Amino acid sequence: MGSTRLVAVVLGLVAALAGCRRGEQPQPRAPGPQSRGGGGEALAAFATFADDVAFLSRHAPIKILASPQGGRVAVSSTYQGRVMTSAVEPGGASLGFINRAFIERGQTGTAFDNYGGEDRFWLGPEAGQYGLYFPRGKPFVFANWQTPHGLQEGVWEVEDESATAVTFRRTLSVTNYAGTGFDVRVERRVALLSPADLGRDLGITPPPSVKWIAFSTSNAITNLGASPWTLAKGVPSVWILGMFAPAADTRVVIPFEKTGAGEIVNDRYFGKVPPDRLRIHEGDGFLTFVCDGRHRSKIGLPPTRARPVLGSYSPGAALLTIVLYSRPPAATRYVNSMWETQKDPYGGDVVNSYNDGPTEPGQPSLGGFYEIESSSPAAALAPGATLTHVHSTFHFTGPAPALEAIAVKALGVSLAAL
């Protein structure tokens, strides 16, 4: 791809993200003349990684991890050790969702302090009899939803840092819907990934025509209490959520085990997902989920179906994102986050994807983003014991044939089949 065309690709991506950062609903775009071939139309207004870092720095300190390959990752201790955004090059598009309107208001302690961020630490489960996001005895409806204050308020301590990594630590307490309390120490390490890591984790060496950035977060939780965390009283899990601003043609792509037992996908979180938004390619072993920030919906895959890789693709932006996560091979118990009293509190999902949209008819969305999420197994930990969950994000931009080769290798899915 020539340099002029690649600039157009990046500008097209950034322009699509800019409206979301201003708190606007993303508007559908007609495909440009090059979009089917991996290009993209250049739009007038755009936000770069430098723009977002400048904005964030006016409100809180930001640490930049700089890759020798040119990529950048912005990390914040003020915003709970989040990876706020990243880019494949210093002047490139900002790939994470930044909720500028919320940050500018300076609020804390809301139902959801939605600063944005393409990798944030939470604990699961969200709802059910052992949920952490609803007051005890209250119905599981949006009006009662409250993110635990310890997960979204307060500066996280920097324990260690270098040019390519930073480690955060935080101690917090949460109480579940059944009244069980948990004292938790969190240690979270954010680190850039190298070309050798790409070879090890994805089995690829990107060609010179592809620009990329990759990072991982290692998230350890320790039971600081005097009593064990038991399934009978509810236990937490590590829950990592990556927030991205969507282009109109973004599709989350999730490969699944074709021979696994049970349903392939749970699409009932916020009402059944319409068939034009969720396509299950059962014979080929993958599904696609429309993530345009315009229809509130969520899907999840259980441990019998989930594979340790998923991603998203926007042909118009020439952007391929791959997510890997750690998956203990014998793990079967995952916390259940369905907004209901559950028949099986440990029959939950391993991976999820959320597409934002109006929370209720006539109400605004939470910002117009989409998420790729992974969870650890249920953490039934003895006092002093630790569970660690690793979540890695890879972004690639470049010509369609090169992205196709990466997708086939990493996801086992042809982008042409989307």
PDB file of C-alpha atoms in Angstrom, residues 251-374:
ATOM      1  CA  ARG A 251     -17.525  -6.741  13.234  1.00  0.00           C
ATOM      2  CA  VAL A 252     -16.356  -8.689  16.252  1.00  0.00           C
ATOM      3  CA  VAL A 253     -15.168 -12.124  15.105  1.00  0.00           C
ATOM      4  CA  ILE A 254     -15.225 -15.048  17.552  1.00  0.00           C
ATOM      5  CA  PRO A 255     -14.064 -18.540  16.561  1.00  0.00           C
ATOM      6  CA  PHE A 256     -15.628 -21.374  18.578  1.00  0.00           C
ATOM      7  CA  GLU A 257     -15.262 -25.092  19.182  1.00  0.00           C
ATOM      8  CA  LYS A 258     -17.536 -26.781  16.651  1.00  0.00           C
ATOM      9  CA  THR A 259     -17.720 -30.024  18.634  1.00  0.00           C
ATOM     10  CA  GLY A 260     -18.257 -28.419  22.051  1.00  0.00           C
ATOM     11  CA  ALA A 261     -21.320 -29.263  24.132  1.00  0.00           C
ATOM     12  CA  GLY A 262     -24.220 -26.886  24.748  1.00  0.00           C
ATOM     13  CA  GLU A 263     -25.250 -23.678  23.054  1.00  0.00           C
ATOM     14  CA  ILE A 264     -22.725 -21.845  20.923  1.00  0.00           C
ATOM     15  CA  VAL A 265     -23.508 -18.338  22.130  1.00  0.00           C
ATOM     16  CA  ASN A 266     -25.602 -16.629  24.779  1.00  0.00           C
ATOM     17  CA  ASP A 267     -27.256 -13.624  23.099  1.00  0.00           C
ATOM     18  CA  ARG A 268     -29.922 -12.907  25.744  1.00  0.00           C
ATOM     19  CA  TYR A 269     -28.144 -10.460  28.061  1.00  0.00           C
ATOM     20  CA  PHE A 270     -30.113  -7.351  27.069  1.00  0.00           C
ATOM     21  CA  GLY A 271     -32.763  -8.918  24.874  1.00  0.00           C
ATOM     22  CA  LYS A 272     -32.127 -11.361  22.064  1.00  0.00           C
ATOM     23  CA  VAL A 273     -29.731 -10.004  19.446  1.00  0.00           C
ATOM     24  CA  PRO A 274     -31.420  -9.502  16.035  1.00  0.00           C
ATOM     25  CA  PRO A 275     -30.246 -11.985  13.371  1.00  0.00           C
ATOM     26  CA  ASP A 276     -28.870  -9.232  11.148  1.00  0.00           C
ATOM     27  CA  ARG A 277     -26.452  -8.329  13.967  1.00  0.00           C
ATOM     28  CA  LEU A 278     -25.318 -11.813  14.959  1.00  0.00           C
ATOM     29  CA  ARG A 279     -24.333 -14.342  12.298  1.00  0.00           C
ATOM     30  CA  ILE A 280     -23.317 -17.863  13.360  1.00  0.00           C
ATOM     31  CA  HIS A 281     -21.260 -19.726  10.758  1.00  0.00           C
ATOM     32  CA  GLU A 282     -21.721 -23.100  12.430  1.00  0.00           C
ATOM     33  CA  GLY A 283     -20.040 -25.188   9.750  1.00  0.00           C
ATOM     34  CA  ASP A 284     -16.971 -22.931   9.701  1.00  0.00           C
ATOM     35  CA  GLY A 285     -16.743 -22.519  13.477  1.00  0.00           C
ATOM     36  CA  PHE A 286     -16.979 -18.748  13.898  1.00  0.00           C
ATOM     37  CA  LEU A 287     -19.527 -16.001  14.489  1.00  0.00           C
ATOM     38  CA  THR A 288     -19.674 -12.292  13.703  1.00  0.00           C
ATOM     39  CA  PHE A 289     -21.309  -9.610  15.829  1.00  0.00           C
ATOM     40  CA  VAL A 290     -22.087  -6.096  14.566  1.00  0.00           C
ATOM     41  CA  CYS A 291     -20.345  -3.541  16.801  1.00  0.00           C
ATOM     42  CA  ASP A 292     -21.344  -0.108  15.552  1.00  0.00           C
ATOM     43  CA  GLY A 293     -22.259   1.504  18.904  1.00  0.00           C
ATOM     44  CA  ARG A 294     -25.897   1.887  17.880  1.00  0.00           C
ATOM     45  CA  HIS A 295     -27.795  -1.061  19.430  1.00  0.00           C
ATOM     46  CA  ARG A 296     -27.273  -2.152  23.042  1.00  0.00           C
ATOM     47  CA  SER A 297     -26.559  -5.863  22.977  1.00  0.00           C
ATOM     48  CA  LYS A 298     -24.166  -8.407  24.415  1.00  0.00           C
ATOM     49  CA  ILE A 299     -23.047 -11.941  23.630  1.00  0.00           C
ATOM     50  CA  GLY A 300     -20.938 -14.529  25.436  1.00  0.00           C
ATOM     51  CA  LEU A 301     -19.426 -17.964  24.857  1.00  0.00           C
ATOM     52  CA  PRO A 302     -19.242 -20.693  27.532  1.00  0.00           C
ATOM     53  CA  PRO A 303     -16.128 -22.734  28.381  1.00  0.00           C
ATOM     54  CA  THR A 304     -17.303 -25.632  26.194  1.00  0.00           C
ATOM     55  CA  ARG A 305     -17.272 -23.361  23.141  1.00  0.00           C
ATOM     56  CA  ALA A 306     -14.798 -20.544  23.760  1.00  0.00           C
ATOM     57  CA  ARG A 307     -11.323 -20.582  22.292  1.00  0.00           C
ATOM     58  CA  PRO A 308      -8.518 -18.419  23.756  1.00  0.00           C
ATOM     59  CA  VAL A 309      -8.658 -15.946  20.850  1.00  0.00           C
ATOM     60  CA  LEU A 310     -11.133 -13.487  19.339  1.00  0.00           C
ATOM     61  CA  GLY A 311     -10.969 -10.149  17.569  1.00  0.00           C
ATOM     62  CA  SER A 312     -12.586  -7.485  15.413  1.00  0.00           C
ATOM     63  CA  TYR A 313     -12.213  -6.135  11.903  1.00  0.00           C
ATOM     64  CA  SER A 314     -13.135  -2.946  10.056  1.00  0.00           C
ATOM     65  CA  PRO A 315     -12.433  -3.160   6.308  1.00  0.00           C
ATOM     66  CA  GLY A 316     -13.074   0.555   5.832  1.00  0.00           C
ATOM     67  CA  ALA A 317     -10.467   1.422   8.468  1.00  0.00           C
ATOM     68  CA  ALA A 318      -8.118  -1.406   7.424  1.00  0.00           C
ATOM     69  CA  LEU A 319      -7.888  -2.325  11.111  1.00  0.00           C
ATOM     70  CA  LEU A 320      -7.629  -5.858  12.495  1.00  0.00           C
ATOM     71  CA  THR A 321      -7.635  -6.369  16.274  1.00  0.00           C
ATOM     72  CA  ILE A 322      -6.753  -9.701  17.894  1.00  0.00           C
ATOM     73  CA  VAL A 323      -7.280 -10.501  21.591  1.00  0.00           C
ATOM     74  CA  LEU A 324      -5.699 -13.457  23.393  1.00  0.00           C
ATOM     75  CA  TYR A 325      -6.326 -14.441  27.004  1.00  0.00           C
ATOM     76  CA  SER A 326      -5.091 -17.083  29.420  1.00  0.00           C
ATOM     77  CA  ARG A 327      -7.356 -20.111  29.710  1.00  0.00           C
ATOM     78  CA  PRO A 328      -6.612 -22.946  32.191  1.00  0.00           C
ATOM     79  CA  PRO A 329      -7.394 -26.115  30.206  1.00  0.00           C
ATOM     80  CA  ALA A 330      -9.329 -27.842  33.010  1.00  0.00           C
ATOM     81  CA  ALA A 331     -11.359 -24.803  34.109  1.00  0.00           C
ATOM     82  CA  THR A 332     -15.142 -25.214  33.826  1.00  0.00           C
ATOM     83  CA  ARG A 333     -16.574 -22.871  36.473  1.00  0.00           C
ATOM     84  CA  TYR A 334     -17.028 -19.299  35.277  1.00  0.00           C
ATOM     85  CA  VAL A 335     -19.145 -16.739  37.114  1.00  0.00           C
ATOM     86  CA  ASN A 336     -22.551 -15.927  35.633  1.00  0.00           C
ATOM     87  CA  SER A 337     -23.288 -12.253  34.916  1.00  0.00           C
ATOM     88  CA  MET A 338     -26.831 -12.584  33.560  1.00  0.00           C
ATOM     89  CA  TRP A 339     -29.175  -9.948  35.001  1.00  0.00           C
ATOM     90  CA  GLU A 340     -31.465 -12.471  36.734  1.00  0.00           C
ATOM     91  CA  THR A 341     -31.631 -14.936  39.600  1.00  0.00           C
ATOM     92  CA  GLN A 342     -29.600 -17.732  38.063  1.00  0.00           C
ATOM     93  CA  LYS A 343     -30.099 -21.485  37.946  1.00  0.00           C
ATOM     94  CA  ASP A 344     -26.340 -21.968  37.659  1.00  0.00           C
ATOM     95  CA  PRO A 345     -24.209 -19.146  39.138  1.00  0.00           C
ATOM     96  CA  TYR A 346     -21.049 -20.826  37.780  1.00  0.00           C
ATOM     97  CA  GLY A 347     -22.356 -21.557  34.298  1.00  0.00           C
ATOM     98  CA  GLY A 348     -21.180 -18.230  32.930  1.00  0.00           C
ATOM     99  CA  ASP A 349     -19.195 -17.144  29.899  1.00  0.00           C
ATOM    100  CA  VAL A 350     -15.457 -17.040  29.268  1.00  0.00           C
ATOM    101  CA  VAL A 351     -15.498 -14.318  26.611  1.00  0.00           C
ATOM    102  CA  ASN A 352     -18.009 -11.576  25.859  1.00  0.00           C
ATOM    103  CA  SER A 353     -18.565  -8.746  23.447  1.00  0.00           C
ATOM    104  CA  TYR A 354     -20.763  -5.733  24.167  1.00  0.00           C
ATOM    105  CA  ASN A 355     -22.122  -3.233  21.646  1.00  0.00           C
ATOM    106  CA  ASP A 356     -23.327   0.022  23.164  1.00  0.00           C
ATOM    107  CA  GLY A 357     -26.575   1.777  22.336  1.00  0.00           C
ATOM    108  CA  PRO A 358     -29.499   3.468  24.107  1.00  0.00           C
ATOM    109  CA  THR A 359     -29.891   1.891  27.557  1.00  0.00           C
ATOM    110  CA  GLU A 360     -33.687   2.195  27.323  1.00  0.00           C
ATOM    111  CA  PRO A 361     -36.065   3.581  24.683  1.00  0.00           C
ATOM    112  CA  GLY A 362     -35.603   7.332  24.472  1.00  0.00           C
ATOM    113  CA  GLN A 363     -32.485   7.264  26.684  1.00  0.00           C
ATOM    114  CA  PRO A 364     -28.879   7.937  25.645  1.00  0.00           C
ATOM    115  CA  SER A 365     -26.204   5.306  25.288  1.00  0.00           C
ATOM    116  CA  LEU A 366     -23.251   4.953  27.648  1.00  0.00           C
ATOM    117  CA  GLY A 367     -20.987   6.607  25.085  1.00  0.00           C
ATOM    118  CA  GLY A 368     -21.199   4.734  21.793  1.00  0.00           C
ATOM    119  CA  PHE A 369     -18.393   2.155  22.067  1.00  0.00           C
ATOM    120  CA  TYR A 370     -17.958  -1.603  21.803  1.00  0.00           C
ATOM    121  CA  GLU A 371     -16.100  -4.028  24.037  1.00  0.00           C
ATOM    122  CA  ILE A 372     -14.113  -7.249  23.795  1.00  0.00           C
ATOM    123  CA  GLU A 373     -13.972  -8.945  27.194  1.00  0.00           C
ATOM    124  CA  SER A 374     -12.381 -11.984  28.825  1.00  0.00           C
TER     125      SER A 374
END
